Coordinates of C-alpha atoms and ligand atoms in Angstrom, one line a residue:
X1101 CA 0.0 0.0 -0.1
X1102 CA 1.4 3.4 -0.9
X1103 CA -0.1 5.1 2.1
X1104 CA -1.7 3.6 5.2
X1105 CA -3.9 5.5 7.6
X1106 CA -1.9 7.1 10.3
X1107 CA -3.1 7.0 13.9
X1108 CA -2.7 10.2 15.5
X1109 CA -4.8 13.3 16.1
X1110 CA -5.1 16.7 14.4
X1111 CA -7.9 18.0 12.4
X1112 CA -5.4 19.5 10.0
X1113 CA -4.3 16.0 9.0
X1114 CA -7.5 15.4 7.1
X1115 CA -9.4 18.6 7.0
X1116 CA -10.8 20.6 4.0
X1117 CA -9.5 24.1 4.4
X1118 CA -11.2 26.9 2.4
X1119 CA -9.2 29.8 1.5
X1120 CA -11.0 33.2 1.8
X1121 CA -9.6 36.1 -0.1
X1122 CA -11.3 39.0 2.0
X1123 CA -11.1 41.5 -0.7
X1124 CA -13.4 39.5 -2.9
X1125 CA -15.5 37.3 -0.7
X1126 CA -18.5 39.5 0.4
X1127 CA -18.8 43.2 0.9
X1128 CA -21.2 44.1 3.8
X1129 CA -20.6 47.8 3.7
X1130 CA -20.9 48.3 0.0
X1131 CA -17.6 50.2 -0.7
X1132 CA -16.7 47.7 -3.4
X1133 CA -14.1 45.9 -1.2
X1134 CA -15.0 42.6 0.7
X1135 CA -14.8 42.9 4.5
X1136 CA -14.8 40.9 7.7
X1137 CA -18.5 41.5 8.3
X1138 CA -19.3 40.1 4.9
X1139 CA -17.4 37.0 5.7
X1140 CA -19.1 36.5 9.1
X1141 CA -22.5 37.0 7.5
X1142 CA -21.8 34.2 5.0
X1143 CA -20.0 31.6 7.1
X1144 CA -23.2 29.7 7.3
X1145 CA -22.9 29.0 3.5
X1146 CA -19.4 27.6 4.1
X1147 CA -20.8 25.5 6.8
X1148 CA -23.4 24.2 4.4
X1149 CA -20.6 23.5 1.9
X1150 CA -19.1 21.2 4.6
X1151 CA -15.6 22.5 5.0
X1152 CA -13.6 22.2 8.2
X1153 CA -11.6 25.4 8.4
X1154 CA -11.1 28.6 6.7
X1155 CA -7.7 30.4 5.9
X1156 CA -8.1 34.1 5.6
X1157 CA -5.6 36.0 3.3
X1158 CA -4.3 39.2 4.8
X1159 CA -6.7 41.7 6.3
X1160 CA -4.0 43.7 8.3
X1161 CA -3.4 47.3 7.9
X1162 CA -1.6 47.8 4.6
X1163 CA -1.2 50.2 1.8
X1164 CA -2.4 47.3 -0.4
X1165 CA 0.4 47.6 -2.9
X1166 CA 0.3 43.7 -3.0
X1167 CA -3.3 43.1 -2.0
X1168 CA -2.5 43.1 1.7
X1169 CA 0.8 41.0 1.4
X1170 CA 2.5 44.2 2.3
X1171 CA 1.6 44.5 5.9
X1172 CA 2.1 47.8 7.8
X1173 CA 0.9 46.6 11.1
X1174 CA 0.7 42.9 12.0
X1175 CA -1.7 43.6 14.9
X1176 CA -4.5 45.5 13.4
X1177 CA -7.2 45.2 10.9
X1178 CA -7.2 47.6 7.9
X1179 CA -10.1 49.8 8.1
X1180 CA -11.0 48.5 4.5
X1181 CA -11.9 45.2 6.1
X1182 CA -13.2 46.4 9.5
X1183 CA -11.6 46.2 12.9
X1184 CA -10.5 43.8 15.7
X1185 CA -14.0 43.6 17.1
X1186 CA -15.3 42.4 13.6
X1187 CA -12.4 39.8 13.6
X1188 CA -13.4 38.5 17.1
X1189 CA -17.0 38.2 15.9
X1190 CA -15.8 36.4 12.9
X1191 CA -13.9 33.9 14.9
X1192 CA -16.7 33.4 17.4
X1193 CA -19.2 32.8 14.6
X1194 CA -16.8 30.4 12.8
X1195 CA -16.3 28.4 16.0
X1196 CA -20.0 28.3 16.7
X1197 CA -20.4 26.7 13.3
X1198 CA -17.6 24.3 14.0
X1199 CA -15.3 25.9 11.6
X1200 CA -11.6 26.6 12.5
X1201 CA -9.9 29.9 11.5
X1202 CA -6.3 30.1 10.0
X1203 CA -4.8 33.4 9.3
X1204 CA -2.0 34.5 6.9
X1205 CA 1.3 35.4 8.5
X1206 CA 3.6 37.3 6.2
X1207 CA 7.0 37.1 7.8
X1208 CA 9.4 37.4 4.9
X1209 CA 8.8 41.1 4.2
X1210 CA 6.9 44.1 5.6
X1211 CA 5.3 47.1 3.8
X1212 CA 7.7 50.0 3.4
X1213 CA 5.0 51.9 5.4
X1214 CA 5.7 49.6 8.4
X1215 CA 7.1 51.5 11.3
X1216 CA 10.2 49.3 11.3
X1217 CA 11.1 50.3 7.8
X1218 CA 10.2 53.9 8.4
X1219 CA 12.5 54.0 11.4
X1220 CA 15.3 52.1 9.4
X1221 CA 15.1 54.7 6.7
X1222 CA 15.3 57.6 9.1
X1223 CA 18.1 56.2 11.3
X1224 CA 20.6 55.7 8.4
X1225 CA 23.4 53.3 7.5
X1226 CA 24.9 51.1 10.1
X1227 CA 22.0 51.7 12.7
X1228 CA 20.3 49.0 14.8
X1229 CA 17.1 50.0 13.0
X1230 CA 18.5 49.1 9.7
X1231 CA 19.5 45.7 10.9
X1232 CA 15.8 44.7 10.8
X1233 CA 16.1 44.6 7.0
X1234 CA 18.8 43.8 4.4
X1235 CA 20.5 47.2 3.7
X1236 CA 23.8 47.2 1.6
X1237 CA 26.1 49.5 -0.3
X1238 CA 25.9 49.2 -4.1
X1239 CA 28.4 48.1 -6.5
X1240 CA 30.1 50.2 -9.1
X1241 CA 32.4 53.1 -8.6
X1242 CA 29.7 55.2 -6.7
X1243 CA 27.6 52.3 -5.4
X1244 CA 25.2 53.0 -8.3
X1245 CA 24.7 49.4 -9.2
X1246 CA 22.6 46.9 -7.0
X1247 CA 24.6 45.0 -4.6
X1248 CA 24.0 41.7 -6.4
X1249 CA 22.0 40.2 -9.3
X1250 CA 18.8 39.1 -7.6
X1251 CA 15.6 39.7 -9.4
X1252 CA 12.2 40.3 -7.9
X1253 CA 9.6 37.7 -8.4
X1254 CA 7.2 40.4 -9.8
X1255 CA 9.9 41.4 -12.4
X1256 CA 12.8 43.8 -12.4
X1257 CA 15.7 44.0 -9.9
X1258 CA 15.3 42.9 -6.3
X1259 CA 16.9 46.0 -5.1
X1260 CA 16.0 49.6 -4.6
X1261 CA 18.1 52.5 -3.6
X1262 CA 17.4 54.9 -0.8
X1263 CA 18.1 58.6 -1.0
X1264 CA 21.2 58.1 1.3
X1265 CA 22.7 55.7 -1.3
X1266 CA 22.2 52.4 0.5
X1267 CA 20.1 49.6 -1.2
X1268 CA 17.5 47.4 0.3
X1269 CA 16.4 43.9 -0.9
X1270 CA 12.9 43.1 -1.8
X1271 CA 12.1 39.7 -3.4
X1272 CA 8.8 41.0 -4.3
X1273 CA 7.6 44.7 -4.9
X1274 CA 9.9 47.5 -4.0
X1275 CA 7.2 48.3 -1.4
X1276 CA 7.9 45.0 0.3
X1277 CA 11.3 45.2 1.9
X1278 CA 12.7 41.7 3.2
X1279 CA 13.3 41.4 6.8
X1280 CA 16.5 40.2 8.2
X1281 CA 15.8 36.9 10.0
X1282 CA 19.3 36.7 11.4
X1283 CA 18.3 39.5 13.8
X1284 CA 17.1 38.1 17.1
X1285 CA 14.9 41.2 17.4
X1286 CA 12.9 40.3 14.3
X1287 CA 12.5 36.8 15.7
X1288 CA 11.1 38.2 19.1
X1289 CA 8.7 40.5 17.3
X1290 CA 7.2 37.7 15.4
X1291 CA 6.9 35.4 18.4
X1292 CA 4.8 38.2 20.0
X1293 CA 2.6 38.5 16.8
X1294 CA 1.9 34.8 16.8
X1295 CA 0.9 35.0 20.6
X1296 CA -1.3 38.2 19.8
X1297 CA -3.4 36.1 17.3
X1298 CA -3.3 32.9 19.2
X1299 CA -4.7 34.7 22.2
X1300 CA -7.6 35.9 20.1
X1301 CA -8.4 32.4 19.3
X1302 CA -7.1 31.6 15.8
X1303 CA -6.5 27.9 15.1
X1304 CA -3.4 28.5 13.1
X1305 CA -1.5 30.3 10.4
X1306 CA -0.8 30.0 6.8
X1307 CA 2.8 31.2 6.5
X1308 CA 3.7 33.2 3.4
X1309 CA 7.0 32.6 1.6
X1310 CA 8.8 30.8 4.5
X1311 CA 11.4 29.5 2.0
X1312 CA 12.5 33.0 1.4
X1313 CA 13.0 34.1 5.0
X1314 CA 16.7 32.9 5.1
X1315 CA 19.2 34.6 3.0
X1316 CA 22.9 33.2 2.4
X1317 CA 25.5 35.1 4.3
X1318 CA 26.8 38.2 2.5
X1319 CA 24.0 38.0 -0.1
X1320 CA 26.0 36.6 -2.9
X1321 CA 25.0 36.6 -6.5
X1322 CA 22.6 33.9 -7.6
X1323 CA 24.6 31.6 -9.9
X1324 CA 21.7 30.6 -12.0
X1325 CA 19.6 33.7 -12.2
X1326 CA 17.3 33.8 -15.3
X1327 CA 14.5 36.0 -16.7
X1328 CA 11.8 33.9 -14.8
X1329 CA 12.1 35.9 -11.6
X1330 CA 14.3 35.6 -8.5
X1331 CA 15.9 32.6 -9.9
X1332 CA 13.9 29.8 -8.7
X1333 CA 15.2 26.8 -10.6
X1334 CA 14.3 23.3 -9.3
X1335 CA 17.2 21.0 -8.8
X1336 CA 19.8 23.8 -8.5
X1337 CA 21.7 23.6 -5.3
X1338 CA 21.3 26.2 -2.6
X1339 CA 20.1 29.4 -4.4
X1340 CA 21.2 32.3 -1.9
X1341 CA 17.7 33.5 -1.3
X1342 CA 15.7 30.4 -1.0
X1343 CA 15.6 27.3 1.4
X1344 CA 18.3 28.4 3.7
X1345 CA 18.9 26.0 6.6
X1346 CA 18.7 28.8 9.2
X1347 CA 14.9 28.9 8.9
X1348 CA 14.3 25.6 10.6
X1349 CA 15.1 26.8 14.1
X1350 CA 12.6 29.6 13.6
X1351 CA 9.8 27.1 12.6
X1352 CA 10.8 25.0 15.6
X1353 CA 10.3 28.0 17.9
X1354 CA 6.9 28.8 16.4
X1355 CA 5.8 25.2 16.6
X1356 CA 6.6 25.3 20.3
X1357 CA 4.6 28.4 20.8
X1358 CA 1.5 26.8 19.0
X1359 CA 1.9 23.7 21.1
X1360 CA 1.8 25.8 24.3
X1361 CA -1.9 26.8 23.5
X1362 CA -4.9 24.6 24.2
X1363 CA -6.5 22.8 21.1
X1364 CA -4.9 21.8 18.0
X1365 CA -3.3 24.9 16.5
X1366 CA -1.6 24.3 13.2
X1367 CA 0.6 26.0 10.7
X1368 CA 0.8 25.5 7.0
X1369 CA 3.9 26.7 5.1
X1370 CA 3.6 28.2 1.7
X1371 CA 6.9 26.5 1.1
X1372 CA 7.8 26.5 -2.6
X1373 CA 10.3 23.7 -1.9
X1374 CA 11.0 21.1 -4.5
X1375 CA 11.6 18.2 -4.9
X1376 CA 9.2 16.9 -2.2
X1377 CA 11.8 14.8 -0.5
X1378 CA 13.5 18.2 0.3
X1379 CA 10.2 19.7 1.3
X1380 CA 9.7 16.8 3.9
X1381 CA 12.4 18.5 6.0
X1382 CA 10.1 21.3 6.5
X1383 CA 7.4 19.1 7.9
X1384 CA 9.3 17.3 10.4
X1385 CA 7.3 16.7 13.7
X1386 CA 8.7 19.8 15.3
X1387 CA 8.3 22.1 12.4
X1388 CA 5.4 22.9 10.1
X1389 CA 2.3 20.8 10.5
X1390 CA 1.9 20.8 6.8
X1391 CA 3.0 22.6 3.6
X1392 CA 1.1 23.2 0.5
X1393 CA 1.7 20.6 -2.2
X1394 CA 2.7 22.8 -5.2
X1395 CA 4.0 19.6 -7.0
X1396 CA 0.3 18.6 -7.2
X1397 CA -0.9 21.9 -8.4
X1398 CA 1.9 22.1 -10.9
X1399 CA 1.1 18.7 -12.4
X1400 CA -1.6 20.3 -14.5
X1401 CA -4.1 17.8 -15.6
X1402 CA -1.6 15.4 -17.1
X1403 CA -1.6 11.7 -16.1
X1404 CA 1.9 10.9 -15.8
X1405 CA 2.8 14.1 -13.9
X1406 CA -0.2 13.5 -11.7
X1407 CA 0.9 10.0 -10.8
X1408 CA 4.3 11.0 -10.1
X1409 CA 3.2 13.9 -7.9
X1410 CA 1.0 11.6 -5.9
X1411 CA 3.7 9.1 -5.6
X1412 CA 6.2 11.4 -4.5
X1413 CA 3.9 13.2 -2.0
X1414 CA 3.0 9.9 -0.1
X1415 CA 6.7 8.9 -0.1
X1416 CA 8.1 12.1 1.1
X1417 CA 5.4 13.2 3.7
X1418 CA 4.9 9.6 5.1
X1419 CA 8.6 9.4 5.7
X1420 CA 8.3 12.1 8.3
X1421 CA 4.8 11.4 9.5
X1422 CA 3.2 14.5 8.1
X1423 CA 0.0 14.5 6.2
X1424 CA 0.2 15.3 2.4
X1425 CA -1.9 18.2 1.4
X1426 CA -3.6 18.7 -2.0
X1427 CA -4.4 21.9 -3.8
X1428 CA -5.6 23.0 -7.1
X1429 CA -6.3 26.7 -6.7
X1430 CA -5.3 29.7 -4.9
X1431 CA -5.2 33.6 -5.2
X1432 CA -1.8 33.4 -7.2
X1433 CA -2.7 31.0 -10.0
X1434 CA -5.0 30.9 -12.9
X1435 CA -8.3 29.2 -11.8
X1436 CA -8.4 25.6 -12.7
X1437 CA -11.7 25.9 -14.5
X1438 CA -9.7 28.1 -17.0
X1439 CA -6.3 26.6 -16.7
X1440 CA -7.4 23.1 -17.8
X1441 CA -9.3 24.7 -20.6
X1442 CA -6.1 25.6 -22.5
X1443 CA -2.4 25.2 -22.6
X1444 CA -1.4 27.2 -19.4
X1445 CA 1.4 25.3 -18.0
X1446 CA 3.3 25.8 -14.7
X1447 CA 5.4 28.6 -16.1
X1448 CA 2.5 30.9 -16.7
X1449 CA 0.1 29.9 -14.1
X1450 CA 0.9 33.1 -11.9
X1451 CA 1.3 35.3 -15.0
X1452 CA -2.5 35.2 -15.6
X1453 CA -4.3 35.2 -18.8
X1454 CA -5.0 38.6 -20.6
X1455 CA -7.1 39.6 -23.6
X1456 CA -4.1 39.1 -25.8
X1457 CA -3.4 35.6 -24.9
X1458 CA -5.2 32.5 -26.3
X1459 CA -8.5 32.3 -24.5
X1460 CA -9.4 29.2 -22.6
X1461 CA -12.1 26.9 -23.5
X1462 CA -14.1 27.2 -20.2
X1463 CA -16.5 24.4 -21.0
X1464 CA -13.7 21.9 -21.4
X1465 CA -12.0 23.6 -18.5
X1466 CA -14.9 23.2 -16.1
X1467 CA -15.6 19.5 -17.1
X1468 CA -11.9 18.8 -16.2
X1469 CA -11.9 21.0 -13.2
X1470 CA -14.9 19.2 -11.7
X1471 CA -13.2 15.9 -12.3
X1472 CA -9.9 17.1 -10.9
X1473 CA -11.6 18.3 -7.7
X1474 CA -13.3 15.0 -7.3
X1475 CA -10.2 13.1 -7.9
X1476 CA -8.4 15.3 -5.3
X1477 CA -11.1 15.2 -2.6
X1478 CA -10.9 11.4 -2.7
X1479 CA -7.3 11.5 -1.6
X1480 CA -6.3 11.0 2.1
X1481 CA -4.6 14.1 3.6
X1482 CA -5.8 17.7 3.9
X1483 CA -7.2 19.5 0.9
X1484 CA -7.2 23.2 0.2
X1485 CA -10.0 24.9 -1.7
X1486 CA -10.0 28.5 -3.0
X1487 CA -13.2 30.5 -2.7
X1488 CA -15.2 30.3 -5.9
X1489 CA -13.9 27.0 -7.1
X1490 CA -17.0 25.4 -5.6
X1491 CA -19.0 27.5 -8.1
X1492 CA -16.8 26.5 -10.9
X1493 CA -15.8 30.1 -11.5
X1494 CA -13.5 30.7 -14.5
X1495 CA -10.5 33.2 -14.6
X1496 CA -11.5 36.6 -15.7
X1497 CA -9.3 36.8 -18.8
X1498 CA -10.4 40.2 -20.2
X1499 CA -9.8 42.7 -17.4
X1500 CA -8.7 46.0 -19.0
X1501 CA -5.5 47.7 -18.1
X1502 CA -7.2 50.5 -16.1
X1503 CA -8.6 47.8 -13.7
X1504 CA -5.4 46.0 -13.1
X1505 CA -3.9 45.9 -9.6
X1506 CA -1.3 43.1 -9.4
X1507 CA 2.2 44.7 -9.1
X1508 CA 3.3 42.1 -11.6
X1509 CA 1.5 43.9 -14.3
X1510 CA 3.1 47.2 -13.5
X1511 CA 6.7 45.9 -12.9
X1512 CA 6.7 44.0 -16.3
X1513 CA 4.9 46.9 -18.3
X1514 CA 1.9 44.6 -18.8
X1515 CA 4.0 41.8 -20.3
X1516 CA 2.7 39.4 -17.5
X1517 CA -0.8 40.4 -16.7
X1518 CA -0.5 38.9 -13.2
X1519 CA -3.1 37.4 -10.8
X1520 CA -6.1 39.8 -10.9
X1521 CA -8.2 37.4 -13.0
X1522 CA -8.5 34.8 -10.2
X1523 CA -9.2 37.4 -7.5
X1524 CA -12.6 38.9 -8.9
X1525 CA -15.4 39.4 -6.4
X1526 CA -17.7 36.3 -5.9
X1527 CA -21.2 36.2 -7.2
X1528 CA -23.7 35.3 -4.5
X1529 CA -27.2 36.3 -5.9
X1530 CA -27.7 36.7 -9.6
X1531 CA -28.4 40.3 -10.7
X1532 CA -26.9 43.7 -10.9
X1533 CA -23.2 44.4 -11.6
X1534 CA -21.8 42.4 -8.8
X1535 CA -24.2 39.6 -8.5
X1536 CA -24.8 40.0 -4.6
X1537 CA -21.2 40.6 -3.7
X1538 CA -22.7 43.7 -2.3
X1539 CA -25.8 45.9 -2.7
X1540 CA -24.1 48.9 -4.4
X1541 CA -22.9 47.4 -7.7
X1542 CA -19.3 48.8 -6.8
X1543 CA -16.4 46.3 -7.0
X1544 CA -12.7 46.8 -6.8
X1545 CA -12.4 44.4 -9.8
X1546 CA -15.2 43.8 -12.3
X1547 CA -16.8 40.5 -12.7
X1548 CA -17.0 38.8 -16.1
X1549 CA -20.5 38.3 -17.7
X1550 CA -20.3 34.5 -17.1
X1551 CA -20.5 35.0 -13.3
X1552 CA -24.1 35.8 -13.3
X1553 CA -25.2 32.3 -14.3
X1554 CA -22.7 30.8 -11.9
X1555 CA -24.1 32.8 -8.9
X1556 CA -24.4 30.7 -5.7
X1557 CA -28.2 31.2 -5.5
X1558 CA -28.6 29.9 -9.0
X1559 CA -26.5 26.9 -8.2
X1560 CA -28.3 26.3 -5.0
X1561 CA -31.4 25.5 -7.1
X1562 CA -29.8 22.7 -9.1
X1563 CA -28.8 19.2 -8.1
X1564 CA -26.6 19.2 -11.2
X1565 CA -24.5 22.3 -10.3
X1566 CA -20.8 22.4 -9.5
X1567 CA -21.8 23.6 -6.1
X1568 CA -24.0 20.5 -5.5
X1569 CA -21.1 18.3 -6.6
X1570 CA -18.6 19.9 -4.2
X1571 CA -21.2 19.7 -1.3
X1572 CA -21.8 15.9 -2.0
X1573 CA -18.0 15.2 -2.3
X1574 CA -17.4 17.0 1.1
X1575 CA -20.3 15.2 2.7
X1576 CA -19.3 11.6 1.4
X1577 CA -15.6 12.4 2.2
X1578 CA -16.5 13.0 5.8
X1579 CA -19.0 10.2 6.2
X1580 CA -16.4 7.6 4.8
X1581 CA -13.5 9.4 6.5
X1582 CA -11.6 9.6 3.3
X1583 CA -9.3 12.3 4.6
X1584 CA -7.9 9.7 7.2
X1585 CA -8.0 6.9 4.7
X1586 CA -5.5 4.9 2.7
X1587 CA -4.2 5.0 -0.8
X1588 CA -3.2 2.5 -3.4
X1589 CA -3.2 2.7 -7.2
X1590 CA -5.5 0.2 -8.9
X1591 CA -4.4 1.2 -12.3
X1592 CA -2.0 3.9 -13.7
X1593 CA -3.2 3.4 -17.2
X1594 CA -5.3 6.1 -19.0
X1595 CA -8.1 4.8 -16.8
X1596 CA -6.5 6.1 -13.8
X1597 CA -7.8 4.6 -10.6
X1598 CA -7.0 4.4 -6.9
X1599 CA -8.6 2.9 -3.9
X1600 CA -9.1 4.7 -0.6
X1601 CA -10.6 2.0 1.7
X1602 CA -13.7 0.7 0.0
X1603 CA -13.9 3.6 -2.3
X1604 CA -12.7 3.3 -5.9
X1605 CA -11.9 6.5 -7.7
X1606 CA -11.6 6.5 -11.5
X1607 CA -10.7 9.2 -13.8
X1608 CA -10.9 8.8 -17.5
X1609 CA -8.0 10.1 -19.4
X1610 CA -8.5 7.9 -22.5
X1611 CA -10.2 10.4 -24.5
X1612 CA -13.0 7.9 -25.2
X1613 CA -16.0 6.7 -23.3
X1614 CA -15.4 3.8 -21.0
X1615 CA -17.5 1.5 -19.0
X1616 CA -18.5 2.7 -15.5
X1617 CA -16.6 0.8 -12.8
X1618 CA -18.6 -1.9 -11.0
X1619 CA -19.9 -1.1 -7.6
X1620 CA -22.4 1.3 -5.9
X1621 CA -22.2 4.6 -7.6
X1622 CA -21.3 7.3 -5.0
X1623 CA -20.7 10.4 -7.0
X1624 CA -19.5 11.4 -10.5
X1625 CA -18.5 14.6 -12.2
X1626 CA -20.6 13.8 -15.3
X1627 CA -23.7 11.8 -16.2
X1628 CA -24.8 9.2 -18.9
X1629 CA -24.3 5.4 -19.3
X1630 CA -20.6 5.5 -19.7
X1631 CA -17.6 7.2 -18.0
X1632 CA -17.1 10.2 -20.3
X1633 CA -13.6 11.5 -21.3
X1634 CA -12.3 13.7 -18.5
X1635 CA -14.9 12.4 -16.0
X1636 CA -14.2 11.1 -12.5
X1637 CA -16.4 8.7 -10.6
X1638 CA -16.5 7.4 -6.9
X1639 CA -17.9 4.0 -6.4
X1640 CA -18.1 1.8 -3.3
X1641 CA -16.5 -1.4 -4.2
X1642 CA -15.3 -4.0 -1.7
X1643 CA -13.2 -6.1 -4.2
Ligands
BGC2859 C1 1.4 35.2 -1.8 C2 1.3 36.3 -2.9 C3 2.1 37.4 -2.5 C4 3.6 36.9 -2.2 C5 4.3 38.0 -1.5 C6 2.8 34.8 -1.9 O1 3.2 33.6 -2.2 O2 0.5 34.1 -1.8 O3 -0.1 36.7 -3.1 O4 2.2 38.2 -3.6 O5 3.8 35.8 -1.4 O6 3.9 38.2 -0.2

């Protein structure tokens, strides 16, 4: 058996965790931007969906240069989203409904408006305040060249010069200076931040860019830097800005803090660490409880890559006793209902689809997306969903330049349109310009026309809807404890099938109709007398 059930507790081992992107979930005050009250009001809909936990993307005080991943105060709610009382009410309501709450922790960088950075700028070169960040003199005769060759993930150089001539590093936007995690003061600050939110009752953290926190001593050139960004190239040994060993001690100290609180608090690292055998080091029993499985997300919907990703996942995570996680969507990648409707491979997933790009076949994409989700939700381990995927929402691929917000768009002069297309406000009730996102028709990003028909209220009326499929999948998954189950391949041919306990899951990659597998039908992503191409089915079968 490739994976056997693992005794041991922890809701996070098998839970379904739903990502809320607060800007776009629901807008209670009608200003065009989602807010915490909007989330609280609609938690009951998530309870009906059957999820176990939510993860909230950042709602902290922020100039919003990177949609809140540029934090100006880690202990406050941005007035755009509400206030701390709203947050407390959200947590209380979620807990009342049996939903756990994870929040986003952004430790690699702050906003340039954070007081630590403002003080560092004011204090000048060589000061204690500057040691919170990575400030350096430039190269060239007058220090006019960046200190090294690092590139920002959003395009352009990863260095910006200050008026006094020093440079600071930012692996993302110039408004997101990287913190210096060698500095014990920075470490202390974050321990306090963790406690602040744990005291308020959060069940855990999704940790942003943990693989970026350590930097090689002296900040040397990246030997393999390319145009793709900050030089992330799988298989290249030890890039100076990623995966430094020094970070593990930090995660251990955080794990201890979480463990000192009652209940099962958990942290999930957004660790872009590959191969997975290397990532396993990040989920050793005293580090992260889990990490996102980007190997699975990046497999696209190609059989061989999928098989490989699943094999590697169980091998790597089981070796250290951590659960595998599974994920197909988040706020950084093209929505799977569009990604699978065209040739949008790993390289372009976070670059988005613009009006100039080949447009996806959303019908094909949705068919595959529903099947992919069903395939994923049958797997043992924890699954992450991203808001709107339960409605089968496609990417918004024709956003016009004046609506663009993602720094990637601006830093590449529009060459990479960026991630706005997957961040569009959710349609709740068909009608008006925002389909129930709010009552005022205002929205920070416009919805595409297709969203009207995909509104939640429309889908609630139909047993054939994508929403109905997700609800059934989550219900059966829970009833049969699939998240805690086992895994074995039955066939790795184009009729790809695996078994989790008594449940047989088959996906049809053959391109032709195939007979339905024997057994009691539990759920399928299509209909008809045969298993259609790109369809997934779950059957109960004891043989
Ligand atoms: C987040 C992104 C963000 C980046 C910088 C990520 O991986 O998910 O949305 O732009 O970190 O914070």
